Short mmCIF file of N, CA and C in Angstrom, two decimals:
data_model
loop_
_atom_site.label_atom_id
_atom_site.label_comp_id
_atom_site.label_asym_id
_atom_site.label_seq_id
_atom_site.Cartn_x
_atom_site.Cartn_y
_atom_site.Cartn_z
N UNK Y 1 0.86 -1.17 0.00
CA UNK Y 1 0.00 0.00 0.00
C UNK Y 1 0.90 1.23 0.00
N UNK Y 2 0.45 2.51 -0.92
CA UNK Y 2 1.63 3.52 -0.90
C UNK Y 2 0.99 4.26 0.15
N UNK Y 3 2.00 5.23 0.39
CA UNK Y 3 1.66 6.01 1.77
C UNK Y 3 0.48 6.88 1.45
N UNK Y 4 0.23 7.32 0.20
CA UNK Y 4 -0.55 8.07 -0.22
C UNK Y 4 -2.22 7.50 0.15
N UNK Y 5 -2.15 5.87 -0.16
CA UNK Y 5 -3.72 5.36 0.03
C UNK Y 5 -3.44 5.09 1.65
N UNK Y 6 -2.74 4.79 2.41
CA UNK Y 6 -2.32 4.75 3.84
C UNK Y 6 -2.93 5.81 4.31
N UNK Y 7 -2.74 6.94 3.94
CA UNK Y 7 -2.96 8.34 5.13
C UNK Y 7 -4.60 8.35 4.22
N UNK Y 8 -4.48 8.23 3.28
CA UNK Y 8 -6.36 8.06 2.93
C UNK Y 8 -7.13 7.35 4.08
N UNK Y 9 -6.45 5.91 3.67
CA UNK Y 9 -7.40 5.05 4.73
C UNK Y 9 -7.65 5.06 5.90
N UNK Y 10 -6.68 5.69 6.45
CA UNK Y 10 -6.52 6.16 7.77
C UNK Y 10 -7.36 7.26 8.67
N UNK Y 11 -7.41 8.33 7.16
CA UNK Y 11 -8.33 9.79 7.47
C UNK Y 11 -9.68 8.63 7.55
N UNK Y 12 -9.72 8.61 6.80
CA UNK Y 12 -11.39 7.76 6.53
C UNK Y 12 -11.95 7.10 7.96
N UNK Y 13 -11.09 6.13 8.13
CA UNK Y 13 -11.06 5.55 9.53
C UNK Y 13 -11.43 6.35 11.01
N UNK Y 14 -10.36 7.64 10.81
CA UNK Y 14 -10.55 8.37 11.99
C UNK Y 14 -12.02 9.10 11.98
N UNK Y 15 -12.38 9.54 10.76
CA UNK Y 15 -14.04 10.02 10.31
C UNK Y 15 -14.94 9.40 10.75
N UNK Y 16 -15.03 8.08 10.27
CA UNK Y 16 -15.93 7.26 11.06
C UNK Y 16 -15.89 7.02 12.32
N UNK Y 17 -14.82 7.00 13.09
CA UNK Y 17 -14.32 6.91 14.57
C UNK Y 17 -14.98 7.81 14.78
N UNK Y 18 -14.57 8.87 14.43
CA UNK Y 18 -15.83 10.53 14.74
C UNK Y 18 -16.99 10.60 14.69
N UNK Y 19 -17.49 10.19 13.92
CA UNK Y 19 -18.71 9.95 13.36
C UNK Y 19 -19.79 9.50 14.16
N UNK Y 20 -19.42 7.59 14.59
CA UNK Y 20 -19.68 6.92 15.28
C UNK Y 20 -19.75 7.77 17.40
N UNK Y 21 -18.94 8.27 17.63
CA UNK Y 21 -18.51 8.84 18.67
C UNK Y 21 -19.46 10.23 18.96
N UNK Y 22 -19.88 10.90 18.04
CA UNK Y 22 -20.76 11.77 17.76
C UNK Y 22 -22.68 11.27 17.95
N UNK Y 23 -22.64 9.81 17.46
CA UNK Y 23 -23.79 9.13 17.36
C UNK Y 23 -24.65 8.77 19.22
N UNK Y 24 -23.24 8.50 19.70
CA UNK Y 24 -23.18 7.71 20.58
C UNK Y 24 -24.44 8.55 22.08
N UNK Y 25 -25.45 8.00 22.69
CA UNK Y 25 -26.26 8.54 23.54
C UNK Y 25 -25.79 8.50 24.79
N UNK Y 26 -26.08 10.05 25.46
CA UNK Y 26 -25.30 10.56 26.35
C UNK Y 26 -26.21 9.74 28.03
N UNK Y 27 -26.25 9.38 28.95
CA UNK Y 27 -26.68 8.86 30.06
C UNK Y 27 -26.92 10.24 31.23
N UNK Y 28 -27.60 9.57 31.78
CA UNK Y 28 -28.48 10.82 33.12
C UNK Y 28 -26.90 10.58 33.78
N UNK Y 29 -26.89 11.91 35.03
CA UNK Y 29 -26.06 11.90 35.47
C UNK Y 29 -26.50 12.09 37.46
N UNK Y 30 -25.42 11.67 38.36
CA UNK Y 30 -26.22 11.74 39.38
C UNK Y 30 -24.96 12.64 40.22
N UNK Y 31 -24.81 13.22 41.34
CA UNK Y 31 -23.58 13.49 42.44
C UNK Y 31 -23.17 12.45 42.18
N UNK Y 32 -21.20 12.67 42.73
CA UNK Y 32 -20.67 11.14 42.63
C UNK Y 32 -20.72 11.51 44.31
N UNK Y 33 -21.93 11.36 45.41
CA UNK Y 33 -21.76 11.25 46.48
C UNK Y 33 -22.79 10.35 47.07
N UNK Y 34 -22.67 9.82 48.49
CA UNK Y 34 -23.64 9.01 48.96
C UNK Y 34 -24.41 9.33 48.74
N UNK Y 35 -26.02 8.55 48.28
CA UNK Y 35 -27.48 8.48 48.47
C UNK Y 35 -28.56 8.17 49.82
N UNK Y 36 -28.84 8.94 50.09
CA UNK Y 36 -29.47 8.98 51.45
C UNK Y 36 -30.41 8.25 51.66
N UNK Y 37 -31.50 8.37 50.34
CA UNK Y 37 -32.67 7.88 50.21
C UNK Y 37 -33.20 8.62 49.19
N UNK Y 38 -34.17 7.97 48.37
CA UNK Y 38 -34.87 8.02 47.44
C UNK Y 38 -36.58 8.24 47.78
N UNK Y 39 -37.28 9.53 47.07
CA UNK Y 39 -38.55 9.50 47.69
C UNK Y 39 -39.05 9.66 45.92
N UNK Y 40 -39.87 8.83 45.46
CA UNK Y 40 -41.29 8.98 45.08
C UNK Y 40 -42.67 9.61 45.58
N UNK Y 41 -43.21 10.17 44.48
CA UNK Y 41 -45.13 11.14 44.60
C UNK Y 41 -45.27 10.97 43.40
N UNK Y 42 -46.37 11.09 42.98
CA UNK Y 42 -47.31 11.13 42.31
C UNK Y 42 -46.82 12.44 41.49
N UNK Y 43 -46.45 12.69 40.38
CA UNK Y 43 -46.31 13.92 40.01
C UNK Y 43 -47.24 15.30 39.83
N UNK Y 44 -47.09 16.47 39.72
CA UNK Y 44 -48.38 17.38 39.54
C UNK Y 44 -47.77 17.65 38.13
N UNK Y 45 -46.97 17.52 37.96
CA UNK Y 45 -46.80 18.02 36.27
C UNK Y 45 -45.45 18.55 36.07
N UNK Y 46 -45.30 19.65 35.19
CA UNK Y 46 -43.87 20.16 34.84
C UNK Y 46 -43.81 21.08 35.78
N UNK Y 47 -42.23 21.12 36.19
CA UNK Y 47 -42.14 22.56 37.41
C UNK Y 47 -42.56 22.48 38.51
N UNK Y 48 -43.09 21.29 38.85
CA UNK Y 48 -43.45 21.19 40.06
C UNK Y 48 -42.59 19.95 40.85
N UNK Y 49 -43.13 20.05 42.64
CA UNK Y 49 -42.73 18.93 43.16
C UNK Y 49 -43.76 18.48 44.16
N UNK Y 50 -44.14 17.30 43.93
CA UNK Y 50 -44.89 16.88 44.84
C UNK Y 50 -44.67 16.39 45.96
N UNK Y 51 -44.49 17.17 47.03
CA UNK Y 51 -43.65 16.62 48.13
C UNK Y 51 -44.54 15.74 49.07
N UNK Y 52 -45.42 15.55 48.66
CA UNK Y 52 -46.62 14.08 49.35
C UNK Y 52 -46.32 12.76 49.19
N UNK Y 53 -44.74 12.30 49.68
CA UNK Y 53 -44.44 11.13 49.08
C UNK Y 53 -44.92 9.95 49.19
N UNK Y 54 -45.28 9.13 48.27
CA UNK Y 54 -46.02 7.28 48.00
C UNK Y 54 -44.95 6.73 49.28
N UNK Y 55 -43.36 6.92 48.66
CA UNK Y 55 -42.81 6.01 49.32
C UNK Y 55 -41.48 6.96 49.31
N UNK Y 56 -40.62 6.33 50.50
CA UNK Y 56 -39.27 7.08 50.83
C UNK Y 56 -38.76 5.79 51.46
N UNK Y 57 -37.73 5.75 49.67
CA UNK Y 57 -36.68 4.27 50.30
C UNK Y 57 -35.86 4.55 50.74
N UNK Y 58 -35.41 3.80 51.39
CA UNK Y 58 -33.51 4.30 52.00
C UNK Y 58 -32.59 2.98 52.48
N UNK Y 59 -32.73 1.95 51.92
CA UNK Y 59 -32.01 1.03 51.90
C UNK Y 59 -30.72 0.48 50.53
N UNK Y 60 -29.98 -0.09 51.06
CA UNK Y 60 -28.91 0.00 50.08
C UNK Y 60 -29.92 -0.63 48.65
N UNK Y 61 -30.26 -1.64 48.60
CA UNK Y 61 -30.24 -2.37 48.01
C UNK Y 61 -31.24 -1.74 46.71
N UNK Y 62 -32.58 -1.27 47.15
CA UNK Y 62 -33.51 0.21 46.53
C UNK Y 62 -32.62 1.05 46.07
N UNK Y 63 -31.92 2.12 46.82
CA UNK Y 63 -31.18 2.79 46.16
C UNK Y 63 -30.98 2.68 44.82
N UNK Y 64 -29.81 1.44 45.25
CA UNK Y 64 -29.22 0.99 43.85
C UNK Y 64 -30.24 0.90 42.85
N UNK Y 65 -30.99 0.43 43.02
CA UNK Y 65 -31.81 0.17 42.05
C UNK Y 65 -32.12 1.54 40.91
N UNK Y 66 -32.41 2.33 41.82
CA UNK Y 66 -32.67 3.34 41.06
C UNK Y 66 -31.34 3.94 40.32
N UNK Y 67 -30.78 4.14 41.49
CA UNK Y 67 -29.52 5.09 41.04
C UNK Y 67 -29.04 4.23 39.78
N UNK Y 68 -29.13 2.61 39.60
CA UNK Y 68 -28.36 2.42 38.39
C UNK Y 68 -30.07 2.10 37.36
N UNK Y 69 -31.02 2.46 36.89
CA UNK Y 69 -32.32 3.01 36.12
C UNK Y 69 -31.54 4.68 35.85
N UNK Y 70 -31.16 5.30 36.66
CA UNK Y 70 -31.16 6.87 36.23
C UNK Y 70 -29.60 7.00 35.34
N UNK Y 71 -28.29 6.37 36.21
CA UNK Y 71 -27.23 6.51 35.34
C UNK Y 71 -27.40 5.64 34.47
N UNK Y 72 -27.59 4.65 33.87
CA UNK Y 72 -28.40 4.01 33.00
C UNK Y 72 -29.18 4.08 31.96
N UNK Y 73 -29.83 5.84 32.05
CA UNK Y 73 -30.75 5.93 31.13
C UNK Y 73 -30.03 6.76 30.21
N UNK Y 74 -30.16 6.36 28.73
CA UNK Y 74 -29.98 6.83 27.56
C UNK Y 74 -30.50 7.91 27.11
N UNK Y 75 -30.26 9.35 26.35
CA UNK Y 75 -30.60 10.43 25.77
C UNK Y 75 -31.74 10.04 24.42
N UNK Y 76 -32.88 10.76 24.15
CA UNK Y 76 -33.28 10.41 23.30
C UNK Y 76 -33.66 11.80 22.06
N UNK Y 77 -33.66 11.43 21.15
CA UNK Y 77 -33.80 12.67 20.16
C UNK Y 77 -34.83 13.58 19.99
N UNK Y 78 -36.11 12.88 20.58
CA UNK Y 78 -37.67 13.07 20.18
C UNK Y 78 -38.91 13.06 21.51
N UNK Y 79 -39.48 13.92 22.04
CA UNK Y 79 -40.26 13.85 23.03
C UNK Y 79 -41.78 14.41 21.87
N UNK Y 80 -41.92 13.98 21.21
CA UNK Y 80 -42.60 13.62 20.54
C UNK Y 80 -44.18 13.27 21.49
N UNK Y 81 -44.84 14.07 21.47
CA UNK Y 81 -46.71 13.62 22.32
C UNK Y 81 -46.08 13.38 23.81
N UNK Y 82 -45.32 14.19 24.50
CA UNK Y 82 -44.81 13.87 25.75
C UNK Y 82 -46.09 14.70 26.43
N UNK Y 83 -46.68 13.77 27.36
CA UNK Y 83 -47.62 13.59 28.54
C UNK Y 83 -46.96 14.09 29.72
N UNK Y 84 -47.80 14.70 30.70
CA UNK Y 84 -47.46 15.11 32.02
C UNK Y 84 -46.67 13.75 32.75
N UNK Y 85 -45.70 13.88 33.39
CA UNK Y 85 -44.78 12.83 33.87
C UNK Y 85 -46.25 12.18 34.88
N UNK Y 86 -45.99 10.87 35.23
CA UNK Y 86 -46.46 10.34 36.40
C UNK Y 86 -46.35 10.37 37.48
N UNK Y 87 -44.62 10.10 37.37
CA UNK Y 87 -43.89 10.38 38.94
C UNK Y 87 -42.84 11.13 39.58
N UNK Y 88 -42.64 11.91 40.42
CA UNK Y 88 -41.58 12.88 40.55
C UNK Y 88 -40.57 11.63 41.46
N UNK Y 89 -39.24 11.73 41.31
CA UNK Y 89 -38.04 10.99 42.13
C UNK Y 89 -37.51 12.10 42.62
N UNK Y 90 -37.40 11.64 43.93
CA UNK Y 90 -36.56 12.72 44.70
C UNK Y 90 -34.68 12.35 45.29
N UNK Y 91 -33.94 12.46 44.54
CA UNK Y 91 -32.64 11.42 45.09
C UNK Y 91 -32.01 12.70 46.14
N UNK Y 92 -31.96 12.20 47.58
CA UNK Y 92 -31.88 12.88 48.33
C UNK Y 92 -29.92 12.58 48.75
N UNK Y 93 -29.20 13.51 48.75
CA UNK Y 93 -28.06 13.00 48.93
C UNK Y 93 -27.18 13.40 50.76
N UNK Y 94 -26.19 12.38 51.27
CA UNK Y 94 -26.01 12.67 52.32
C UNK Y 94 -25.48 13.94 52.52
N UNK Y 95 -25.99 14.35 53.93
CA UNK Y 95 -25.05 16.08 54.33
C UNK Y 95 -26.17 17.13 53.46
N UNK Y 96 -25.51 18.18 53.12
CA UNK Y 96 -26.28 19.60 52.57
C UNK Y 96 -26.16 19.47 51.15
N UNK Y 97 -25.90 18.65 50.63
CA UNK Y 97 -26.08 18.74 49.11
C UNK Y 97 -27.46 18.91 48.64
N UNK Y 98 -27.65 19.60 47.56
CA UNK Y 98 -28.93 19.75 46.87
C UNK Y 98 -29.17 18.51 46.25
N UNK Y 99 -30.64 18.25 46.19
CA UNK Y 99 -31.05 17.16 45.65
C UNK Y 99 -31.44 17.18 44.13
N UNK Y 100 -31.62 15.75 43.85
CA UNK Y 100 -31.73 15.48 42.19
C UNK Y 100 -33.45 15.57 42.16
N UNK Y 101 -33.85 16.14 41.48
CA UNK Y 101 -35.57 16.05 41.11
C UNK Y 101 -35.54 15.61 39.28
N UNK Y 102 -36.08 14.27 39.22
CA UNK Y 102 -36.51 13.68 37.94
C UNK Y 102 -37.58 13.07 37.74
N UNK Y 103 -38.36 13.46 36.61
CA UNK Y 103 -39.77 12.86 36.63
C UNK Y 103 -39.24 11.72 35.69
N UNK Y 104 -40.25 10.91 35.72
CA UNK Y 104 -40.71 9.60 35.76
C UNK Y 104 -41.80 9.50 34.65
N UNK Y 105 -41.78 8.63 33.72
CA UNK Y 105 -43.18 7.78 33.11
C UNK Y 105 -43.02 6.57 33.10
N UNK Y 106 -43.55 6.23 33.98
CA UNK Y 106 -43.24 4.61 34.37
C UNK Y 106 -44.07 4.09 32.86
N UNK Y 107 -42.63 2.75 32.42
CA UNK Y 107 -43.14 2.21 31.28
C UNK Y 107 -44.42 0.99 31.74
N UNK Y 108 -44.77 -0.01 30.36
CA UNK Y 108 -45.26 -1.26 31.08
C UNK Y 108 -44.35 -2.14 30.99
N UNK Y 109 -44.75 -3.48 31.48
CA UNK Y 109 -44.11 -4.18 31.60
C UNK Y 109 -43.13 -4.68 30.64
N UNK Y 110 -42.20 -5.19 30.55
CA UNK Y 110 -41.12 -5.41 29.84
C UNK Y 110 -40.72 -4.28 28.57
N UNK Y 111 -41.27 -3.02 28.66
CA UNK Y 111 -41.44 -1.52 27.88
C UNK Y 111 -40.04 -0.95 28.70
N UNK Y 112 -39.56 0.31 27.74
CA UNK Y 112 -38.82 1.11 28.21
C UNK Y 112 -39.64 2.05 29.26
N UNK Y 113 -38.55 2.93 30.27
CA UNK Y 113 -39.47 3.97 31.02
C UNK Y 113 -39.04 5.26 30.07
N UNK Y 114 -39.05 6.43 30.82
CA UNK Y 114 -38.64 7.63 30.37
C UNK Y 114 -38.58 8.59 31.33
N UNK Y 115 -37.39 9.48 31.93
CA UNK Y 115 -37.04 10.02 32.67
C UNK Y 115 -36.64 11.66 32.08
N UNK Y 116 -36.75 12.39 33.03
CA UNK Y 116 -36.14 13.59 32.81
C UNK Y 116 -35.87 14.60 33.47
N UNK Y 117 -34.82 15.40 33.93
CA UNK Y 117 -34.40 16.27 34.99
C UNK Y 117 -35.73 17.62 34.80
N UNK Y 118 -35.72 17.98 36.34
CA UNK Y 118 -36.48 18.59 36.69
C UNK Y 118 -36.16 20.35 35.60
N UNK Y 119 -34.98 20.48 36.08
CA UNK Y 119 -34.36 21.52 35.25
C UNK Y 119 -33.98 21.37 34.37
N UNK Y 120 -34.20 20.32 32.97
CA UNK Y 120 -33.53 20.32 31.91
C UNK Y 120 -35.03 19.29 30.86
N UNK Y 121 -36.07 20.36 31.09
CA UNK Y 121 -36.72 19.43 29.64
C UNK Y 121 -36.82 19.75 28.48
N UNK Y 122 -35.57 19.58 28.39
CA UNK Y 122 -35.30 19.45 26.71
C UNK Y 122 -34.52 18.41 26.47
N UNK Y 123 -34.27 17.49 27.56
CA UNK Y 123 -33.57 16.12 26.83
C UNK Y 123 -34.43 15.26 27.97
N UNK Y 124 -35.02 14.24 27.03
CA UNK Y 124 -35.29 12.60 27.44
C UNK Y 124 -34.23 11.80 27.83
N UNK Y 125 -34.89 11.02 28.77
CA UNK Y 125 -33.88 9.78 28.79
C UNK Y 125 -34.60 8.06 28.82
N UNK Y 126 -34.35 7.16 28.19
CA UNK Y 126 -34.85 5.74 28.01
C UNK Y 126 -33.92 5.40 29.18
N UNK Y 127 -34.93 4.57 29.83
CA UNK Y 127 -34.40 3.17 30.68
C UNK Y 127 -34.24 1.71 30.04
N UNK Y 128 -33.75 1.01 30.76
CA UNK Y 128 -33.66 -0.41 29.97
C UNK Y 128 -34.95 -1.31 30.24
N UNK Y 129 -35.58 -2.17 29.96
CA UNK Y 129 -36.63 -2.61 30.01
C UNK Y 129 -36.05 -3.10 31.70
N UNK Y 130 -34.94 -4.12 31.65
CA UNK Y 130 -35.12 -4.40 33.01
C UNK Y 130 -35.23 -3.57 34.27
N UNK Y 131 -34.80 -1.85 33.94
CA UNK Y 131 -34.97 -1.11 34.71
C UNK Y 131 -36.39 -0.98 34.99
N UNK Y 132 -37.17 -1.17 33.76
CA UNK Y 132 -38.79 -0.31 34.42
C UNK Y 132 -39.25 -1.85 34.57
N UNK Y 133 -39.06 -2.97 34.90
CA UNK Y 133 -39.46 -3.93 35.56
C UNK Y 133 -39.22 -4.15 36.74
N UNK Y 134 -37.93 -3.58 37.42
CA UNK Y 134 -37.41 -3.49 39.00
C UNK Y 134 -38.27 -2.29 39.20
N UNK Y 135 -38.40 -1.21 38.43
CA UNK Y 135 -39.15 0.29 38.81
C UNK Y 135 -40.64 -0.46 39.47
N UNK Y 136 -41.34 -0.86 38.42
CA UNK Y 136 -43.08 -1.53 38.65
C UNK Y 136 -42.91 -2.18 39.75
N UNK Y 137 -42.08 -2.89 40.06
CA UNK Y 137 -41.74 -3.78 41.33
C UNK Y 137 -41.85 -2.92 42.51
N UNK Y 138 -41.89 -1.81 42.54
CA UNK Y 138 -40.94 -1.29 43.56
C UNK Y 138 -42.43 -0.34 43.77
N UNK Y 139 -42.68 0.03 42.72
CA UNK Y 139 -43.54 1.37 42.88
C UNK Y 139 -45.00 0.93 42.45
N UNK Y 140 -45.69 -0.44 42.20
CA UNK Y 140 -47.22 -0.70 41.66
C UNK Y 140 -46.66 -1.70 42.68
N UNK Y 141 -46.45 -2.27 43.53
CA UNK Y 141 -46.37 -3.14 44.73
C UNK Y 141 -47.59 -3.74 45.50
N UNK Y 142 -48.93 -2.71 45.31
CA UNK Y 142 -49.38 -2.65 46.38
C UNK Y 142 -51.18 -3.71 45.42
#
């Protein structure tokens, strides 16, 4: 191969590397600090918080759950017929840190969910199906 089709194939290569890397969907983000507890409500809509909480978890094992549904969830391009959220999440963190507020549309069963920061709706985020199957677990319980 002469050097000439070399540094071709190469540019080409790095383009698509770019390309691909550009494509790629960005994930929710959380504090990198302890989680205190997690509270769910019923949502009132956009801009709001419903501080009448269903439930206020605070065990390791809940936590996690969520916390890996939220870093977990994927960016999406299109909020397309987006409905008043269902549920407000409250991720409450240890000490004086400000908390995370993200609404919620709980999917159905084996369905994606859809999440989104309280202060930022202009980007969606998809959960993984197994996330909104631990979610229903957790939160239609009763």
């Amino acid at each position: 191969m002469t050097l000439k089709k070399y540094v071709l194939v190469m540019v080409l290569l790095l383009t698509l590397a770019a390309g691909c890397q550009s494509l790629s969907q960005e994930t929710m983000v959380l504090l990198d600090e302890p989680i205190a507890e997690v509270n769910v409500s019923k949502s009132m809509g956009f801009g709001e918080i419903n501080e009448d909480f269903l439930f206020n978890f605070n065990d390791d094992e809940t936590i996690k759950i969520f916390e890996k549904a939220i870093l977990r969830a994927k960016s999406i391009d299109s909020k397309a017929g987006l409905t008043e959220p269902e549920y407000d999440i409250v991720v409450v963190y240890e000490g004086e840190l400000p908390s995370h507020v993200i609404y919620l549309w709980l999917g159905d069963e084996n369905e994606e969910s859809m999440m989104m920061y309280l202060t930022d709706e202009e980007t969606a985020y998809v959960t993984s199906t197994k996330a909104t199957n631990q979610l229903r677990a957790l939160l239609l319980s009763d």
